[in-house]
Tab-separated table of C-alpha atoms in Angstrom:
chain	number	residue	atom	x	y	z
K	1	MET	CA	-14.279	22.393	10.220
K	2	LYS	CA	-14.587	18.642	9.789
K	3	PRO	CA	-13.211	15.499	11.468
K	4	GLN	CA	-9.965	14.349	9.843
K	5	LEU	CA	-7.635	11.598	11.001
K	6	LEU	CA	-5.071	9.022	9.966
K	7	VAL	CA	-5.431	5.437	11.163
K	8	GLY	CA	-1.924	4.307	12.115
K	9	ALA	CA	-0.390	1.335	13.889
K	10	ALA	CA	2.814	0.097	15.462
K	11	SER	CA	3.214	-2.553	12.752
K	12	SER	CA	1.505	-4.321	9.886
K	13	GLY	CA	-1.122	-6.822	11.003
K	14	SER	CA	-2.312	-4.654	13.890
K	15	GLY	CA	-5.830	-4.249	12.492
K	16	LYS	CA	-5.707	-0.924	10.615
K	17	THR	CA	-7.792	-2.195	7.692
K	18	THR	CA	-10.433	-3.870	9.876
K	19	PHE	CA	-10.809	-0.713	11.972
K	20	THR	CA	-10.837	1.563	8.925
K	21	LEU	CA	-13.522	-0.477	7.171
K	22	GLY	CA	-15.673	-0.622	10.285
K	23	LEU	CA	-15.232	3.106	10.862
K	24	LEU	CA	-16.120	3.974	7.259
K	25	ARG	CA	-19.260	1.813	7.372
K	26	ALA	CA	-20.265	3.180	10.792
K	27	LEU	CA	-20.017	6.725	9.456
K	28	LYS	CA	-22.011	5.759	6.382
K	29	ASN	CA	-24.664	4.225	8.632
K	30	ARG	CA	-24.858	7.588	10.402
K	31	SER	CA	-25.565	9.218	7.009
K	32	LEU	CA	-22.162	10.921	7.000
K	33	LYS	CA	-20.170	11.155	3.783
K	34	ALA	CA	-16.715	9.816	4.640
K	35	GLN	CA	-13.969	10.342	2.056
K	36	PRO	CA	-11.380	7.559	2.327
K	37	PHE	CA	-7.692	7.968	1.499
K	38	LYS	CA	-4.871	5.432	1.497
K	39	CYS	CA	-1.285	6.208	2.381
K	40	GLY	CA	0.999	4.482	-0.114
K	41	PRO	CA	0.591	2.736	-3.469
K	42	ASP	CA	-1.838	0.010	-2.366
K	43	TYR	CA	-4.627	-0.385	-4.949
K	44	ILE	CA	-6.328	-3.194	-2.974
K	45	ASP	CA	-7.212	-1.450	0.296
K	46	THR	CA	-8.765	1.324	-1.791
K	47	LYS	CA	-11.213	-1.241	-3.179
K	48	TYR	CA	-12.122	-2.236	0.363
K	49	HIS	CA	-12.690	1.434	1.188
K	50	LEU	CA	-15.122	1.846	-1.703
K	51	LEU	CA	-17.120	-1.191	-0.590
K	52	ALA	CA	-17.309	0.047	3.015
K	53	ALA	CA	-17.873	3.770	2.480
K	54	GLY	CA	-19.612	3.909	-0.881
K	55	GLU	CA	-17.014	6.538	-1.860
K	56	GLU	CA	-14.018	5.940	-4.119
K	57	SER	CA	-10.728	6.094	-2.234
K	58	VAL	CA	-7.645	8.117	-3.225
K	59	ASN	CA	-3.988	7.095	-2.948
K	60	LEU	CA	-1.675	9.609	-1.266
K	61	ASP	CA	1.909	8.505	-1.871
K	62	LEU	CA	4.920	10.639	-0.989
K	63	PHE	CA	7.282	8.686	-3.242
K	64	LEU	CA	5.092	8.688	-6.325
K	65	SER	CA	4.193	12.378	-6.104
K	66	SER	CA	5.204	15.721	-4.611
K	67	GLU	CA	4.006	17.195	-1.330
K	68	SER	CA	2.069	19.917	-3.155
K	69	HIS	CA	0.303	17.284	-5.266
K	70	ILE	CA	-0.654	15.383	-2.107
K	71	ARG	CA	-2.108	18.520	-0.527
K	72	ASN	CA	-4.058	19.309	-3.699
K	73	LEU	CA	-5.493	15.772	-3.894
K	74	TYR	CA	-6.526	15.843	-0.248
K	75	ALA	CA	-8.223	19.214	-0.664
K	76	LYS	CA	-9.845	18.290	-3.984
K	77	TYR	CA	-11.409	14.994	-2.925
K	78	GLY	CA	-12.073	15.834	0.718
K	79	SER	CA	-13.799	19.184	0.214
K	80	ASP	CA	-17.317	17.759	-0.203
K	81	ALA	CA	-16.997	15.153	2.560
K	82	ASP	CA	-18.284	15.304	6.121
K	83	VAL	CA	-15.313	13.308	7.410
K	84	CYS	CA	-11.881	12.447	5.945
K	85	ILE	CA	-10.368	9.095	6.921
K	86	THR	CA	-6.845	8.131	5.816
K	87	GLU	CA	-5.628	4.575	6.314
K	88	GLY	CA	-1.908	4.340	6.994
K	89	VAL	CA	0.552	1.779	5.696
K	90	MET	CA	2.714	-0.677	7.676
K	91	GLY	CA	3.929	0.781	11.004
K	92	LEU	CA	3.379	4.488	11.573
K	93	TYR	CA	7.014	5.435	10.928
K	94	ASP	CA	7.834	2.806	8.290
K	95	GLY	CA	8.817	4.540	5.039
K	96	TYR	CA	10.871	3.706	1.961
K	97	ASP	CA	13.876	5.444	3.575
K	98	GLY	CA	13.517	5.874	7.311
K	99	MET	CA	10.464	8.052	7.895
K	100	LYS	CA	10.290	9.233	4.259
K	101	GLY	CA	7.007	8.180	2.669
K	102	SER	CA	5.614	6.904	5.975
K	103	SER	CA	2.145	7.343	7.437
K	104	ALA	CA	3.632	9.658	10.054
K	105	LYS	CA	5.156	11.876	7.370
K	106	LEU	CA	1.795	12.065	5.586
K	107	ALA	CA	-0.008	12.979	8.823
K	108	GLU	CA	2.600	15.688	9.448
K	109	LEU	CA	2.252	17.047	5.915
K	110	LEU	CA	-1.547	17.236	6.104
K	111	GLY	CA	-1.558	18.389	9.722
K	112	ILE	CA	-4.044	15.707	10.770
K	113	PRO	CA	-4.117	13.711	14.043
K	114	VAL	CA	-3.308	10.010	14.308
K	115	VAL	CA	-5.540	7.400	15.921
K	116	LEU	CA	-3.217	4.539	16.816
K	117	ILE	CA	-4.423	0.934	16.492
K	118	LEU	CA	-2.434	-1.208	18.912
K	119	ASN	CA	-2.538	-5.006	18.820
K	120	ALA	CA	-2.994	-5.862	22.493
K	121	LYS	CA	-2.917	-9.637	22.128
K	122	SER	CA	-0.426	-11.029	24.664
K	123	MET	CA	0.059	-7.502	26.062
K	124	ALA	CA	-1.442	-5.721	29.046
K	125	TYR	CA	0.210	-2.916	31.054
K	126	SER	CA	3.301	-3.273	28.841
K	127	ALA	CA	1.337	-1.126	26.405
K	128	ALA	CA	2.416	1.847	28.542
K	129	PRO	CA	6.025	2.187	27.284
K	130	VAL	CA	4.836	1.593	23.712
K	131	LEU	CA	2.294	4.401	23.999
K	132	PHE	CA	4.788	6.651	25.755
K	133	GLY	CA	7.243	6.151	22.899
K	134	TYR	CA	4.711	6.957	20.203
K	135	LYS	CA	3.442	10.000	22.099
K	136	HIS	CA	6.912	11.539	22.566
K	137	PHE	CA	9.022	10.207	19.686
K	138	ASN	CA	8.162	13.026	17.268
K	139	LYS	CA	6.637	16.292	18.480
K	140	ASN	CA	5.223	16.986	14.999
K	141	ILE	CA	2.963	13.907	15.122
K	142	ASN	CA	-0.241	14.284	17.103
K	143	ILE	CA	-1.271	10.942	18.614
K	144	ALA	CA	-4.855	11.908	19.406
K	145	GLY	CA	-5.836	8.572	20.905
K	146	VAL	CA	-5.537	4.810	20.782
K	147	VAL	CA	-7.887	1.929	20.008
K	148	PHE	CA	-6.745	-1.486	21.219
K	149	ASN	CA	-7.312	-4.523	19.013
K	150	ARG	CA	-7.717	-8.202	19.933
K	151	VAL	CA	-8.704	-7.482	23.539
K	152	SER	CA	-9.699	-10.695	25.327
K	153	SER	CA	-11.825	-9.407	28.225
K	154	GLU	CA	-12.919	-6.421	30.300
K	155	THR	CA	-10.150	-7.236	32.772
K	156	HIS	CA	-7.614	-7.165	29.962
K	157	TYR	CA	-9.006	-3.816	28.836
K	158	ALA	CA	-8.707	-2.389	32.360
K	159	TYR	CA	-4.928	-2.928	32.295
K	160	LEU	CA	-4.764	-1.184	28.910
K	161	GLN	CA	-6.812	1.753	30.210
K	162	GLN	CA	-4.366	2.113	33.100
K	163	ALA	CA	-1.495	2.222	30.591
K	164	CYS	CA	-3.265	5.055	28.750
K	165	LYS	CA	-3.881	6.990	31.977
K	166	ASP	CA	-0.250	6.737	33.055
K	167	THR	CA	1.116	7.869	29.665
K	168	GLY	CA	-1.383	10.611	28.895
K	169	VAL	CA	-2.715	8.971	25.725
K	170	GLU	CA	-6.492	9.065	25.387
K	171	CYS	CA	-8.142	5.647	25.230
K	172	LEU	CA	-10.946	5.606	22.656
K	173	GLY	CA	-12.031	2.007	23.114
K	174	TYR	CA	-11.187	-1.441	21.861
K	175	ILE	CA	-11.989	-4.212	19.407
K	176	PRO	CA	-12.674	-7.624	20.995
K	177	ASN	CA	-10.705	-10.635	19.861
K	178	LYS	CA	-13.364	-12.154	17.600
K	179	LYS	CA	-12.763	-14.647	14.814
K	180	GLU	CA	-15.464	-13.122	12.606
K	181	LEU	CA	-13.312	-9.993	12.291
K	182	GLU	CA	-10.605	-11.927	10.452
K	183	VAL	CA	-10.463	-11.724	6.658
K	184	PRO	CA	-10.132	-15.233	5.108
K	185	SER	CA	-7.521	-16.502	2.652
K	186	ARG	CA	-6.246	-13.791	0.368
K	187	HIS	CA	-4.689	-13.472	-3.063
K	188	LEU	CA	-2.425	-10.412	-3.175
K	189	GLY	CA	-4.681	-8.967	-0.502
K	190	LEU	CA	-8.138	-9.607	-1.967
K	191	SER	CA	-10.284	-12.437	-0.705
K	192	ILE	CA	-10.770	-15.315	-3.112
K	193	ASP	CA	-13.092	-17.131	-0.734
K	194	ASN	CA	-16.450	-17.018	-2.527
K	195	SER	CA	-18.290	-17.446	0.767
K	196	PHE	CA	-16.790	-14.224	2.146
K	197	CYS	CA	-18.964	-11.132	1.804
K	198	MET	CA	-17.213	-7.791	2.279
K	199	ASP	CA	-20.527	-6.018	2.845
K	200	ASP	CA	-21.389	-8.294	5.779
K	201	PHE	CA	-17.859	-7.946	7.131
K	202	ALA	CA	-18.026	-4.138	7.019
K	203	ASN	CA	-21.413	-4.163	8.768
K	204	ARG	CA	-20.127	-6.443	11.517
K	205	ALA	CA	-16.998	-4.323	12.008
K	206	ALA	CA	-19.191	-1.201	12.171
K	207	GLU	CA	-21.386	-2.796	14.850
K	208	ILE	CA	-18.310	-3.651	16.919
K	209	ILE	CA	-16.961	-0.109	16.636
K	210	GLU	CA	-20.287	1.452	17.604
K	211	GLU	CA	-20.430	-0.832	20.668
K	212	PHE	CA	-16.845	-0.755	21.908
K	213	VAL	CA	-15.303	2.487	20.557
K	214	ASP	CA	-16.334	6.004	21.572
K	215	LEU	CA	-17.023	7.161	18.027
K	216	ASP	CA	-18.511	10.500	19.113
K	217	ARG	CA	-15.356	11.308	21.067
K	218	LEU	CA	-13.165	10.222	18.131
K	219	LEU	CA	-14.988	12.614	15.812
K	220	LYS	CA	-14.773	15.437	18.353
K	221	ILE	CA	-11.023	15.245	18.976
K	222	SER	CA	-10.277	15.017	15.245
K	223	ASN	CA	-12.490	17.970	14.257
K	224	MET	CA	-10.286	20.645	12.701
K	225	PRO	CA	-10.112	23.268	9.927
K	226	PHE	CA	-10.077	21.921	6.365
K	227	CYS	CA	-8.147	23.697	3.608
K	228	LEU	CA	-10.349	24.074	0.530
K	229	PRO	CA	-8.889	23.435	-2.947
K	230	ASP	CA	-7.626	26.339	-4.998
K	231	LYS	CA	-10.290	27.373	-7.563
K	232	SER	CA	-7.768	27.861	-10.385
K	233	GLU	CA	-6.466	24.325	-9.903
K	234	GLN	CA	-10.005	22.948	-10.069
K	235	ASP	CA	-10.654	24.842	-13.311
K	236	GLU	CA	-7.428	23.466	-14.788
K	237	LEU	CA	-8.532	19.929	-14.042
K	238	ASP	CA	-11.547	20.397	-16.295
K	239	ILE	CA	-9.450	21.004	-19.423
K	240	ARG	CA	-10.063	18.192	-21.897
K	241	GLY	CA	-8.477	17.110	-25.157
K	242	ASP	CA	-10.026	15.149	-28.008
K	243	ILE	CA	-8.095	11.870	-27.730
K	244	LYS	CA	-10.111	8.636	-27.575
K	245	ILE	CA	-8.855	6.373	-24.787
K	246	ALA	CA	-10.006	2.793	-24.176
K	247	VAL	CA	-9.381	1.462	-20.645
K	248	ALA	CA	-9.750	-2.204	-19.736
K	249	TYR	CA	-11.902	-2.562	-16.644
K	250	ASP	CA	-13.476	-5.782	-15.368
K	251	ASN	CA	-12.814	-8.477	-12.774
K	252	ALA	CA	-9.514	-9.392	-14.427
K	253	PHE	CA	-8.157	-5.859	-14.944
K	254	ASN	CA	-8.972	-3.134	-12.442
K	255	PHE	CA	-5.869	-1.829	-10.645
K	256	ILE	CA	-6.224	1.832	-11.580
K	257	TYR	CA	-5.198	4.805	-9.486
K	258	ARG	CA	-8.086	7.235	-9.242
K	259	GLU	CA	-5.998	10.260	-10.184
K	260	ASN	CA	-4.485	8.396	-13.153
K	261	LEU	CA	-7.980	8.011	-14.537
K	262	ALA	CA	-8.749	11.682	-13.852
K	263	GLN	CA	-5.657	12.621	-15.865
K	264	LEU	CA	-6.709	10.396	-18.778
K	265	LYS	CA	-10.062	12.157	-18.799
K	266	ARG	CA	-8.199	15.431	-19.270
K	267	LEU	CA	-6.635	13.999	-22.434
K	268	GLY	CA	-10.002	13.242	-23.973
K	269	LYS	CA	-12.897	10.791	-23.920
K	270	VAL	CA	-12.388	7.659	-21.834
K	271	VAL	CA	-14.414	4.531	-22.606
K	272	PHE	CA	-14.192	1.270	-20.707
K	273	PHE	CA	-14.131	-2.217	-22.180
K	274	SER	CA	-13.904	-5.751	-20.847
K	275	PRO	CA	-11.339	-8.261	-22.159
K	276	LEU	CA	-13.487	-10.879	-20.442
K	277	ASP	CA	-16.885	-10.069	-21.946
K	278	ASP	CA	-16.593	-7.723	-24.944
K	279	ALA	CA	-16.037	-9.054	-28.453
K	280	LYS	CA	-13.490	-6.467	-29.562
K	281	LEU	CA	-11.732	-3.221	-28.730
K	282	PRO	CA	-13.689	0.013	-29.057
K	283	SER	CA	-12.300	2.614	-31.466
K	284	ALA	CA	-9.418	4.386	-29.708
K	285	ASP	CA	-6.224	6.400	-30.137
K	286	LEU	CA	-4.784	4.901	-26.940
K	287	VAL	CA	-5.481	1.610	-25.157
K	288	TYR	CA	-4.617	1.103	-21.484
K	289	LEU	CA	-4.419	-2.409	-19.981
K	290	PRO	CA	-3.942	-1.987	-16.213
K	291	GLY	CA	-2.956	-4.663	-13.752
K	292	GLY	CA	-5.357	-7.006	-12.062
K	293	TYR	CA	-6.005	-10.726	-11.712
K	294	PRO	CA	-5.824	-12.307	-15.190
K	295	GLU	CA	-4.533	-15.506	-13.531
K	296	LEU	CA	-7.943	-15.977	-11.887
K	297	TYR	CA	-9.827	-15.770	-15.219
K	298	LEU	CA	-7.543	-17.604	-17.636
K	299	ASP	CA	-10.273	-19.874	-19.049
K	300	LYS	CA	-12.503	-16.963	-19.949
K	301	LEU	CA	-9.691	-14.779	-21.287
K	302	THR	CA	-8.352	-17.480	-23.607
K	303	GLU	CA	-11.860	-18.354	-24.828
K	304	ASN	CA	-12.548	-14.763	-25.942
K	305	LYS	CA	-10.713	-15.215	-29.259
K	306	THR	CA	-12.234	-12.185	-30.957
K	307	MET	CA	-10.913	-9.854	-28.246
K	308	LEU	CA	-7.468	-11.470	-28.410
K	309	ARG	CA	-7.343	-10.932	-32.161
K	310	SER	CA	-8.672	-7.384	-31.862
K	311	ILE	CA	-5.935	-6.323	-29.421
K	312	LYS	CA	-3.239	-8.134	-31.427
K	313	ALA	CA	-4.345	-6.328	-34.615
K	314	PHE	CA	-4.354	-2.968	-32.813
K	315	ALA	CA	-0.763	-3.466	-31.700
K	316	GLU	CA	0.409	-4.807	-35.085
K	317	ASN	CA	-1.104	-1.773	-36.837
K	318	GLY	CA	0.934	0.576	-34.643
K	319	GLY	CA	-1.774	1.503	-32.166
K	320	ASN	CA	-0.661	3.200	-28.940
K	321	LEU	CA	-0.966	0.660	-26.142
K	322	LEU	CA	0.239	0.756	-22.528
K	323	ALA	CA	0.073	-2.384	-20.374
K	324	GLU	CA	1.003	-2.841	-16.719
K	325	CYS	CA	1.661	-6.024	-14.746
K	326	GLY	CA	-1.433	-8.201	-15.377
K	327	GLY	CA	-2.029	-6.261	-18.585
K	328	MET	CA	1.518	-7.082	-19.693
K	329	MET	CA	0.969	-10.757	-18.856
K	330	TYR	CA	-2.174	-10.684	-21.010
K	331	LEU	CA	-0.102	-9.435	-23.972
K	332	SER	CA	2.252	-12.414	-23.635
K	333	LYS	CA	1.943	-15.467	-25.829
K	334	VAL	CA	0.992	-17.715	-22.919
K	335	ILE	CA	0.153	-17.487	-19.221
K	336	VAL	CA	0.878	-20.625	-17.195
K	337	GLY	CA	-1.711	-20.659	-14.435
K	338	MET	CA	-1.526	-21.763	-10.826
K	339	ASP	CA	-2.808	-25.136	-12.040
K	340	GLY	CA	0.336	-25.577	-14.160
K	341	ASN	CA	-1.547	-25.428	-17.472
K	342	PRO	CA	-0.701	-22.994	-20.311
K	343	TYR	CA	-3.380	-20.610	-21.591
K	344	SER	CA	-3.060	-18.786	-24.904
K	345	MET	CA	-3.183	-14.992	-24.683
K	346	VAL	CA	-2.783	-12.045	-27.100
K	347	GLY	CA	0.751	-12.826	-28.244
K	348	VAL	CA	2.059	-9.299	-28.862
K	349	PHE	CA	5.180	-10.395	-26.962
K	350	ASP	CA	6.711	-13.794	-27.711
K	351	GLN	CA	7.132	-14.710	-24.060
K	352	GLU	CA	5.599	-16.855	-21.349
K	353	ALA	CA	4.233	-15.403	-18.115
K	354	THR	CA	3.942	-17.965	-15.339
K	355	MET	CA	2.368	-18.292	-11.909
K	356	GLN	CA	4.557	-21.298	-11.122
K	357	ASP	CA	7.231	-21.037	-8.405
K	358	MET	CA	5.636	-17.793	-7.218
K	359	LYS	CA	7.914	-15.302	-5.508
K	360	LEU	CA	7.011	-11.815	-4.388
K	361	THR	CA	8.684	-8.899	-6.145
K	362	LEU	CA	7.824	-5.442	-4.874
K	363	GLY	CA	9.156	-1.933	-4.458
K	364	TYR	CA	9.084	1.607	-5.775
K	365	ARG	CA	10.516	2.302	-9.220
K	366	THR	CA	11.820	5.437	-10.948
K	367	PHE	CA	12.212	5.545	-14.754
K	368	THR	CA	14.174	7.706	-17.130
K	369	TYR	CA	13.003	7.060	-20.670
K	370	ASN	CA	13.100	8.797	-24.039
K	371	GLY	CA	14.249	12.095	-22.557
K	372	ILE	CA	11.682	11.998	-19.737
K	373	GLU	CA	12.956	11.803	-16.180
K	374	ASN	CA	11.400	10.927	-12.861
K	375	ILE	CA	8.500	8.770	-14.052
K	376	ARG	CA	7.538	6.835	-10.949
K	377	GLY	CA	5.617	3.715	-10.102
K	378	HIS	CA	5.356	0.649	-7.890
K	379	GLU	CA	5.996	-3.021	-8.616
K	380	PHE	CA	4.060	-5.774	-6.800
K	381	HIS	CA	3.642	-9.248	-8.290
K	382	TYR	CA	4.142	-12.957	-7.714
K	383	SER	CA	4.300	-13.987	-11.362
K	384	ARG	CA	7.380	-13.805	-13.593
K	385	ILE	CA	8.347	-13.810	-17.245
K	386	LYS	CA	9.999	-17.120	-18.027
K	387	ASP	CA	13.087	-16.752	-20.241
K	388	PRO	CA	12.206	-13.377	-21.839
K	389	GLN	CA	12.538	-13.568	-25.621
K	390	MET	CA	13.221	-9.853	-25.963
K	391	ASP	CA	15.465	-7.359	-24.212
K	392	SER	CA	14.239	-4.444	-22.152
K	393	ILE	CA	14.074	-1.096	-23.978
K	394	SER	CA	17.688	-0.005	-24.365
K	395	ASP	CA	17.245	3.685	-23.524
K	396	VAL	CA	15.305	3.146	-20.297
K	397	SER	CA	16.924	3.154	-16.861
K	398	ILE	CA	14.959	1.853	-13.876
K	399	TYR	CA	15.918	2.448	-10.252
K	400	ASN	CA	14.519	1.465	-6.859
K	401	ALA	CA	13.753	3.834	-3.961
K	402	LYS	CA	17.423	3.779	-2.913
K	403	GLY	CA	18.555	4.904	-6.371
K	404	LEU	CA	19.973	1.498	-7.329
K	405	ARG	CA	19.423	-0.041	-10.776
K	406	THR	CA	16.869	-2.848	-10.822
K	407	LYS	CA	16.317	-5.851	-13.068
K	408	THR	CA	12.792	-4.692	-13.874
K	409	ASN	CA	12.106	-4.865	-17.620
K	410	LEU	CA	10.153	-2.491	-19.816
K	411	PHE	CA	9.269	-4.043	-23.183
K	412	ARG	CA	8.363	-2.341	-26.445
K	413	TYR	CA	6.915	-3.625	-29.716
K	414	LYS	CA	6.046	-0.915	-32.253
K	415	ASN	CA	3.880	1.497	-30.203
K	416	THR	CA	3.114	-0.995	-27.442
K	417	ILE	CA	4.925	-0.463	-24.131
K	418	ALA	CA	4.523	-2.938	-21.278
K	419	GLY	CA	6.125	-3.834	-17.961
K	420	TYR	CA	5.479	-4.990	-14.429
K	421	THR	CA	5.465	-1.502	-12.887
K	422	HIS	CA	2.175	0.220	-12.031
K	423	LEU	CA	2.942	3.769	-13.145
K	424	TYR	CA	1.614	6.899	-11.468
K	425	TRP	CA	1.060	9.825	-13.833
K	426	GLY	CA	-1.390	11.883	-11.773
K	427	GLU	CA	1.124	14.744	-11.643
K	428	LEU	CA	2.528	14.504	-15.191
K	429	ASP	CA	1.605	16.762	-18.104
K	430	LEU	CA	0.083	14.021	-20.250
K	431	MET	CA	-0.969	16.354	-23.043
K	432	ASN	CA	2.616	17.521	-23.498
K	433	LEU	CA	3.884	13.928	-23.469
K	434	TRP	CA	1.267	12.902	-26.010
K	435	ASN	CA	2.074	15.801	-28.325
K	436	HIS	CA	5.748	14.831	-28.228
K	437	LYS	CA	4.848	11.176	-28.897
K	438	CYS	CA	6.484	10.006	-25.669
């Protein structure tokens, strides 16, 4: 038995992340080990979770992986925790195709209750029909209670409590409408305001939750049996190969799914290196350049000439290299920054990546490539490749969540493969793919 819940909301911007961070820090302050999870492909909220809880978060995505894989991940990473907290995505029922892939579908799959965060700004007793709808819309979803956000006064809260009483939804408390609980300017979700301290923010959010939310009651109503991981599956995860894998990890490159890294460690020995600070690549059979924020560190990246030459030589000599999004930009000849200036990069691909005229591109992607089907990932970026000098790999087909072909490119030069999509391979047999040189 342990408390388990999903933090859901009626829509994006309702305060799920603020509540989740405050809850994780409050539990940590109570000396409870809270294992955070994130519904969906978001690799930014998981970083927030780590800062608040002191425990690395895990993505649970019903498009990127199977239901059995999701259950195994939840059991594997939650087994040693005192509490399991899953942050939802968008509105509770918002999925890539109706309810498919939604927070509600994940809660149903895992059999865990939902605590609904409802933005009560400019709303009082009208919360009643909203709560009634969420309580009765789907009998398989257990709305255990509600926490109201952006509540202006005790009088305001009294109207909201009456709405809960009349709809039979338990009221667990509220979050006052306070400016200090707003995250400042963001870049793809992460704060770039140097004066903002996530640790202070998490502590303040935790204080608010302890004062205005009945945390003891929340833990009690979400306490339920936990399914332990299968022992044979755990043993299988410990199998390791002898491949040497170098993974870029620093402030510029750090968008890595936790289970992706666990899979790489099954292939062999993983070592980390920094394109920002290290002089050259470590010895490796495979190099992985994940996404991140190279556009925020262009001066330092272009000044590290020895690293640029080291990666270029690795690719020219036929080394196996995989680059995603920011990693792909880094392999371009030039990145044009947000200041409009060009910065020289590795130059494996004779192309220019630019942050000018930024436009968001996002969505799920499915690949068929080199005889492999159903490789999945997610695309999220504001940059673009200006006038690509090379065509996408001819034998790759890329589709969106609706099964329609996309314009997403996947580039190849010798044994270097790069594209904008953040791939998820937590469920793939990497050893088999490696042995077949895929």
